[in-house]
PDB file of C-alpha atoms in Angstrom:
ATOM      1  CA  UNK G   1      72.539  36.041 121.561  1.00 47.00           C
ATOM      2  CA  UNK G   2      69.025  34.073 122.251  1.00 62.00           C
ATOM      3  CA  UNK G   3      67.498  35.286 125.279  1.00 74.00           C
ATOM      4  CA  UNK G   4      66.242  32.141 127.500  1.00 79.00           C
ATOM      5  CA  UNK G   5      62.745  33.000 128.610  1.00 86.00           C
ATOM      6  CA  UNK G   6      61.164  31.018 131.839  1.00 86.00           C
ATOM      7  CA  UNK G   7      57.755  29.654 131.069  1.00 89.00           C
ATOM      8  CA  UNK G   8      57.570  27.848 134.252  1.00 87.00           C
ATOM      9  CA  UNK G   9      54.636  29.689 135.356  1.00 86.00           C
ATOM     10  CA  UNK G  10      52.457  29.541 132.272  1.00 87.00           C
ATOM     11  CA  UNK G  11      49.413  27.590 133.073  1.00 88.00           C
ATOM     12  CA  UNK G  12      47.522  24.682 131.503  1.00 89.00           C
ATOM     13  CA  UNK G  13      44.976  26.805 129.911  1.00 89.00           C
ATOM     14  CA  UNK G  14      47.504  29.002 128.393  1.00 88.00           C
ATOM     15  CA  UNK G  15      46.886  29.917 124.573  1.00 88.00           C
ATOM     16  CA  UNK G  16      49.451  30.321 121.777  1.00 89.00           C
ATOM     17  CA  UNK G  17      48.888  34.026 122.385  1.00 87.00           C
ATOM     18  CA  UNK G  18      49.879  33.747 125.988  1.00 86.00           C
ATOM     19  CA  UNK G  19      53.038  32.051 124.994  1.00 88.00           C
ATOM     20  CA  UNK G  20      53.710  35.029 122.541  1.00 87.00           C
ATOM     21  CA  UNK G  21      52.892  37.760 125.347  1.00 85.00           C
ATOM     22  CA  UNK G  22      55.625  35.962 127.543  1.00 85.00           C
ATOM     23  CA  UNK G  23      57.939  35.971 124.516  1.00 84.00           C
ATOM     24  CA  UNK G  24      57.447  39.548 123.895  1.00 83.00           C
ATOM     25  CA  UNK G  25      58.139  40.809 127.592  1.00 76.00           C
ATOM     26  CA  UNK G  26      61.180  39.054 127.555  1.00 51.00           C
ATOM     27  CA  UNK G  27      63.807  41.770 128.461  1.00 37.00           C
ATOM     28  CA  UNK G  28      66.515  40.066 130.683  1.00 36.00           C
ATOM     29  CA  UNK G  29      68.695  37.089 130.384  1.00 40.00           C
ATOM     30  CA  UNK G  30      66.102  35.221 132.336  1.00 41.00           C
ATOM     31  CA  UNK G  31      62.656  36.272 131.934  1.00 45.00           C
ATOM     32  CA  UNK G  32      59.430  35.303 133.966  1.00 43.00           C
ATOM     33  CA  UNK G  33      55.980  36.578 132.974  1.00 38.00           C
ATOM     34  CA  UNK G  34      54.677  39.756 134.955  1.00 36.00           C
ATOM     35  CA  UNK G  35      52.519  38.732 137.922  1.00 33.00           C
ATOM     36  CA  UNK G  36      49.995  41.304 136.304  1.00 34.00           C
ATOM     37  CA  UNK G  37      49.626  39.161 133.188  1.00 38.00           C
ATOM     38  CA  UNK G  38      46.419  37.454 132.292  1.00 42.00           C
ATOM     39  CA  UNK G  39      46.586  33.991 130.995  1.00 43.00           C
ATOM     40  CA  UNK G  40      44.061  32.026 129.279  1.00 43.00           C
ATOM     41  CA  UNK G  41      41.768  34.959 128.641  1.00 40.00           C
ATOM     42  CA  UNK G  42      40.965  34.299 124.984  1.00 36.00           C
ATOM     43  CA  UNK G  43      38.844  31.227 124.000  1.00 35.00           C
ATOM     44  CA  UNK G  44      40.941  28.216 122.974  1.00 35.00           C
ATOM     45  CA  UNK G  45      40.704  27.111 119.406  1.00 31.00           C
ATOM     46  CA  UNK G  46      41.009  23.402 120.361  1.00 36.00           C
ATOM     47  CA  UNK G  47      37.060  23.278 120.428  1.00 34.00           C
ATOM     48  CA  UNK G  48      36.758  24.428 116.893  1.00 29.00           C
ATOM     49  CA  UNK G  49      37.780  21.536 114.950  1.00 35.00           C
ATOM     50  CA  UNK G  50      41.527  22.056 115.253  1.00 38.00           C
ATOM     51  CA  UNK G  51      43.919  19.246 116.256  1.00 41.00           C
ATOM     52  CA  UNK G  52      45.727  20.579 119.316  1.00 44.00           C
ATOM     53  CA  UNK G  53      49.527  21.587 118.456  1.00 49.00           C
ATOM     54  CA  UNK G  54      50.896  18.749 120.595  1.00 49.00           C
ATOM     55  CA  UNK G  55      49.617  16.335 117.880  1.00 50.00           C
ATOM     56  CA  UNK G  56      50.952  15.620 114.381  1.00 49.00           C
ATOM     57  CA  UNK G  57      49.214  15.682 111.292  1.00 50.00           C
ATOM     58  CA  UNK G  58      48.409  12.015 111.792  1.00 50.00           C
ATOM     59  CA  UNK G  59      46.992  12.439 115.403  1.00 51.00           C
ATOM     60  CA  UNK G  60      49.868  10.905 116.890  1.00 62.00           C
ATOM     61  CA  UNK G  61      51.656  12.507 119.964  1.00 80.00           C
ATOM     62  CA  UNK G  62      54.680  14.526 118.828  1.00 91.00           C
ATOM     63  CA  UNK G  63      58.194  13.662 119.901  1.00 96.00           C
ATOM     64  CA  UNK G  64      58.220  15.997 122.663  1.00 97.00           C
ATOM     65  CA  UNK G  65      55.068  14.848 123.954  1.00 96.00           C
ATOM     66  CA  UNK G  66      56.612  11.216 123.896  1.00 97.00           C
ATOM     67  CA  UNK G  67      59.687  12.376 125.373  1.00 98.00           C
ATOM     68  CA  UNK G  68      58.026  14.187 128.175  1.00 97.00           C
ATOM     69  CA  UNK G  69      56.006  11.266 128.883  1.00 97.00           C
ATOM     70  CA  UNK G  70      59.214   8.813 129.147  1.00 97.00           C
ATOM     71  CA  UNK G  71      60.823  11.473 131.604  1.00 98.00           C
ATOM     72  CA  UNK G  72      57.887  11.574 133.543  1.00 97.00           C
ATOM     73  CA  UNK G  73      57.792   7.845 134.292  1.00 97.00           C
ATOM     74  CA  UNK G  74      59.912   6.667 137.215  1.00 97.00           C
ATOM     75  CA  UNK G  75      60.601   3.306 135.737  1.00 97.00           C
ATOM     76  CA  UNK G  76      62.826   4.809 133.191  1.00 98.00           C
ATOM     77  CA  UNK G  77      64.903   7.131 135.592  1.00 97.00           C
ATOM     78  CA  UNK G  78      67.772   4.887 135.485  1.00 98.00           C
ATOM     79  CA  UNK G  79      67.896   5.176 131.949  1.00 98.00           C
ATOM     80  CA  UNK G  80      66.877   8.773 130.946  1.00 98.00           C
ATOM     81  CA  UNK G  81      66.078  11.525 133.680  1.00 98.00           C
ATOM     82  CA  UNK G  82      65.362  15.033 134.418  1.00 98.00           C
ATOM     83  CA  UNK G  83      68.080  16.800 136.065  1.00 97.00           C
ATOM     84  CA  UNK G  84      67.495  18.088 139.745  1.00 96.00           C
ATOM     85  CA  UNK G  85      66.485  21.580 138.839  1.00 96.00           C
ATOM     86  CA  UNK G  86      63.779  20.124 136.097  1.00 96.00           C
ATOM     87  CA  UNK G  87      64.881  22.220 133.220  1.00 96.00           C
ATOM     88  CA  UNK G  88      67.257  19.865 131.083  1.00 97.00           C
ATOM     89  CA  UNK G  89      67.412  16.008 131.068  1.00 98.00           C
ATOM     90  CA  UNK G  90      69.866  13.520 130.114  1.00 98.00           C
ATOM     91  CA  UNK G  91      70.403   9.843 128.795  1.00 98.00           C
ATOM     92  CA  UNK G  92      72.075   8.258 131.418  1.00 97.00           C
ATOM     93  CA  UNK G  93      72.486   4.533 129.674  1.00 98.00           C
ATOM     94  CA  UNK G  94      72.293   5.033 125.994  1.00 97.00           C
ATOM     95  CA  UNK G  95      72.080   1.131 125.195  1.00 97.00           C
ATOM     96  CA  UNK G  96      69.329   0.413 127.585  1.00 98.00           C
ATOM     97  CA  UNK G  97      67.517   3.397 126.115  1.00 98.00           C
ATOM     98  CA  UNK G  98      67.739   2.184 122.403  1.00 97.00           C
ATOM     99  CA  UNK G  99      66.872  -1.309 123.817  1.00 97.00           C
ATOM    100  CA  UNK G 100      64.101  -0.886 126.366  1.00 97.00           C
ATOM    101  CA  UNK G 101      62.422   2.504 125.997  1.00 97.00           C
ATOM    102  CA  UNK G 102      62.880   3.685 122.119  1.00 97.00           C
ATOM    103  CA  UNK G 103      60.832   0.510 120.660  1.00 96.00           C
ATOM    104  CA  UNK G 104      58.129   1.343 123.004  1.00 96.00           C
ATOM    105  CA  UNK G 105      57.747   4.911 121.930  1.00 95.00           C
ATOM    106  CA  UNK G 106      59.323   5.658 118.552  1.00 95.00           C
ATOM    107  CA  UNK G 107      59.705   3.958 115.261  1.00 94.00           C
ATOM    108  CA  UNK G 108      63.342   4.723 114.721  1.00 94.00           C
ATOM    109  CA  UNK G 109      66.012   2.335 115.796  1.00 94.00           C
ATOM    110  CA  UNK G 110      69.331   4.395 115.811  1.00 96.00           C
ATOM    111  CA  UNK G 111      70.674   6.693 118.352  1.00 97.00           C
ATOM    112  CA  UNK G 112      71.401   9.102 115.578  1.00 97.00           C
ATOM    113  CA  UNK G 113      67.689   9.305 114.659  1.00 96.00           C
ATOM    114  CA  UNK G 114      66.935  10.243 118.326  1.00 97.00           C
ATOM    115  CA  UNK G 115      69.561  12.988 118.250  1.00 96.00           C
ATOM    116  CA  UNK G 116      68.206  14.277 114.755  1.00 95.00           C
ATOM    117  CA  UNK G 117      64.980  14.772 116.455  1.00 96.00           C
ATOM    118  CA  UNK G 118      66.322  16.633 119.338  1.00 96.00           C
ATOM    119  CA  UNK G 119      68.134  19.073 117.023  1.00 94.00           C
ATOM    120  CA  UNK G 120      64.909  19.057 114.935  1.00 95.00           C
ATOM    121  CA  UNK G 121      62.515  20.209 117.934  1.00 96.00           C
ATOM    122  CA  UNK G 122      65.293  23.030 118.640  1.00 95.00           C
ATOM    123  CA  UNK G 123      66.674  21.487 122.300  1.00 96.00           C
ATOM    124  CA  UNK G 124      69.993  22.972 122.761  1.00 95.00           C
ATOM    125  CA  UNK G 125      72.894  20.812 124.704  1.00 96.00           C
ATOM    126  CA  UNK G 126      74.713  22.404 127.850  1.00 95.00           C
ATOM    127  CA  UNK G 127      78.154  22.837 127.098  1.00 93.00           C
ATOM    128  CA  UNK G 128      79.167  24.098 130.519  1.00 90.00           C
ATOM    129  CA  UNK G 129      78.400  23.515 134.320  1.00 90.00           C
ATOM    130  CA  UNK G 130      77.481  20.798 136.380  1.00 91.00           C
ATOM    131  CA  UNK G 131      74.547  19.938 133.809  1.00 93.00           C
ATOM    132  CA  UNK G 132      77.160  19.878 131.030  1.00 95.00           C
ATOM    133  CA  UNK G 133      75.917  17.588 128.078  1.00 96.00           C
ATOM    134  CA  UNK G 134      72.317  17.747 129.027  1.00 97.00           C
ATOM    135  CA  UNK G 135      69.242  18.830 126.730  1.00 98.00           C
ATOM    136  CA  UNK G 136      67.062  21.610 127.478  1.00 97.00           C
ATOM    137  CA  UNK G 137      64.435  23.720 125.811  1.00 96.00           C
ATOM    138  CA  UNK G 138      62.392  26.563 127.180  1.00 94.00           C
ATOM    139  CA  UNK G 139      59.233  25.062 126.813  1.00 96.00           C
ATOM    140  CA  UNK G 140      60.121  21.365 128.093  1.00 97.00           C
ATOM    141  CA  UNK G 141      60.026  21.612 131.661  1.00 97.00           C
ATOM    142  CA  UNK G 142      59.418  18.782 134.283  1.00 97.00           C
ATOM    143  CA  UNK G 143      55.800  19.114 135.779  1.00 96.00           C
ATOM    144  CA  UNK G 144      54.588  21.144 132.814  1.00 95.00           C
ATOM    145  CA  UNK G 145      53.638  18.884 129.860  1.00 95.00           C
ATOM    146  CA  UNK G 146      51.040  21.370 128.719  1.00 94.00           C
ATOM    147  CA  UNK G 147      54.032  23.716 127.384  1.00 95.00           C
ATOM    148  CA  UNK G 148      55.293  20.944 124.809  1.00 95.00           C
ATOM    149  CA  UNK G 149      52.309  21.806 122.514  1.00 93.00           C
ATOM    150  CA  UNK G 150      53.744  25.071 121.838  1.00 94.00           C
ATOM    151  CA  UNK G 151      57.046  23.627 120.680  1.00 94.00           C
ATOM    152  CA  UNK G 152      58.026  23.976 116.880  1.00 91.00           C
ATOM    153  CA  UNK G 153      59.740  21.597 114.792  1.00 90.00           C
ATOM    154  CA  UNK G 154      62.316  23.088 112.434  1.00 82.00           C
ATOM    155  CA  UNK G 155      61.499  22.942 109.119  1.00 75.00           C
ATOM    156  CA  UNK G 156      63.802  20.445 107.040  1.00 66.00           C
ATOM    157  CA  UNK G 157      66.998  22.063 105.737  1.00 59.00           C
ATOM    158  CA  UNK G 158      66.550  24.869 107.964  1.00 53.00           C
ATOM    159  CA  UNK G 159      67.815  22.875 111.104  1.00 50.00           C
ATOM    160  CA  UNK G 160      70.895  24.572 113.031  1.00 53.00           C
ATOM    161  CA  UNK G 161      73.257  22.564 114.760  1.00 48.00           C
ATOM    162  CA  UNK G 162      73.229  23.695 118.461  1.00 52.00           C
ATOM    163  CA  UNK G 163      76.529  24.541 120.151  1.00 48.00           C
ATOM    164  CA  UNK G 164      77.976  22.759 122.837  1.00 48.00           C
ATOM    165  CA  UNK G 165      80.448  25.267 123.814  1.00 48.00           C
ATOM    166  CA  UNK G 166      83.309  23.938 121.656  1.00 44.00           C
ATOM    167  CA  UNK G 167      83.578  24.867 117.832  1.00 42.00           C
ATOM    168  CA  UNK G 168      84.742  22.568 115.069  1.00 41.00           C
ATOM    169  CA  UNK G 169      88.494  23.512 115.624  1.00 40.00           C
ATOM    170  CA  UNK G 170      88.145  22.531 119.259  1.00 45.00           C
ATOM    171  CA  UNK G 171      88.136  26.036 120.437  1.00 44.00           C
ATOM    172  CA  UNK G 172      85.773  27.661 122.995  1.00 47.00           C
ATOM    173  CA  UNK G 173      82.666  28.739 121.296  1.00 47.00           C
ATOM    174  CA  UNK G 174      81.386  32.247 122.209  1.00 48.00           C
ATOM    175  CA  UNK G 175      77.704  31.032 121.971  1.00 48.00           C
ATOM    176  CA  UNK G 176      78.268  29.152 125.337  1.00 47.00           C
ATOM    177  CA  UNK G 177      78.356  31.982 127.169  1.00 54.00           C
ATOM    178  CA  UNK G 178      74.827  32.750 126.760  1.00 78.00           C
ATOM    179  CA  UNK G 179      73.870  29.381 128.202  1.00 87.00           C
ATOM    180  CA  UNK G 180      71.405  29.835 130.823  1.00 88.00           C
ATOM    181  CA  UNK G 181      72.196  28.891 134.410  1.00 90.00           C
ATOM    182  CA  UNK G 182      69.217  26.632 134.865  1.00 91.00           C
ATOM    183  CA  UNK G 183      70.314  25.757 138.572  1.00 88.00           C
ATOM    184  CA  UNK G 184      70.136  29.479 139.471  1.00 89.00           C
ATOM    185  CA  UNK G 185      67.191  29.805 137.450  1.00 86.00           C
ATOM    186  CA  UNK G 186      65.418  26.924 139.441  1.00 87.00           C
ATOM    187  CA  UNK G 187      66.271  28.744 142.655  1.00 89.00           C
ATOM    188  CA  UNK G 188      63.944  31.636 141.518  1.00 85.00           C
ATOM    189  CA  UNK G 189      61.346  29.609 139.790  1.00 86.00           C
ATOM    190  CA  UNK G 190      61.318  26.040 141.207  1.00 88.00           C
ATOM    191  CA  UNK G 191      59.603  23.356 139.303  1.00 90.00           C
ATOM    192  CA  UNK G 192      57.868  20.142 140.905  1.00 87.00           C
TER     193      UNK G 192
END
């Protein structure tokens, strides 16, 4: 069972070490950083000739960076949007998304390529609840674009298919029992 960690309080000046400290402190089903944790105390490596993690090897924004930008733009809300709690998102109009949005940000032209990117960046799909069918990642939160730089792409060949609550035989999959309740989590730690 994978623990869902709440990174909503991680500040923009956080380092990879800060992210790892939050991960190491995850003891419950939903875990937020301790109020006593000090973020951003270590010097950032970004000033020492290293590319920011949110850029690919070709100095191009990564898939999560572009996706966060799209979701943050109000002109696309009728096509792709954040859910009210800001911890997951959904494509509302797949045809309009592929026709009007994808060509502006991505080089692929098939929805299957988009879903392959979602899987490769470790997004999970909600299989239960009122936000069923939406996608979420613990580091992909509305109003927190600085967190996407800590997301990691799965190495090709090691990608795992995330459960949607139903296995190949059509029966309920036990992994959906560990899905976080994002609406409940947002009550304790609301997002902008």
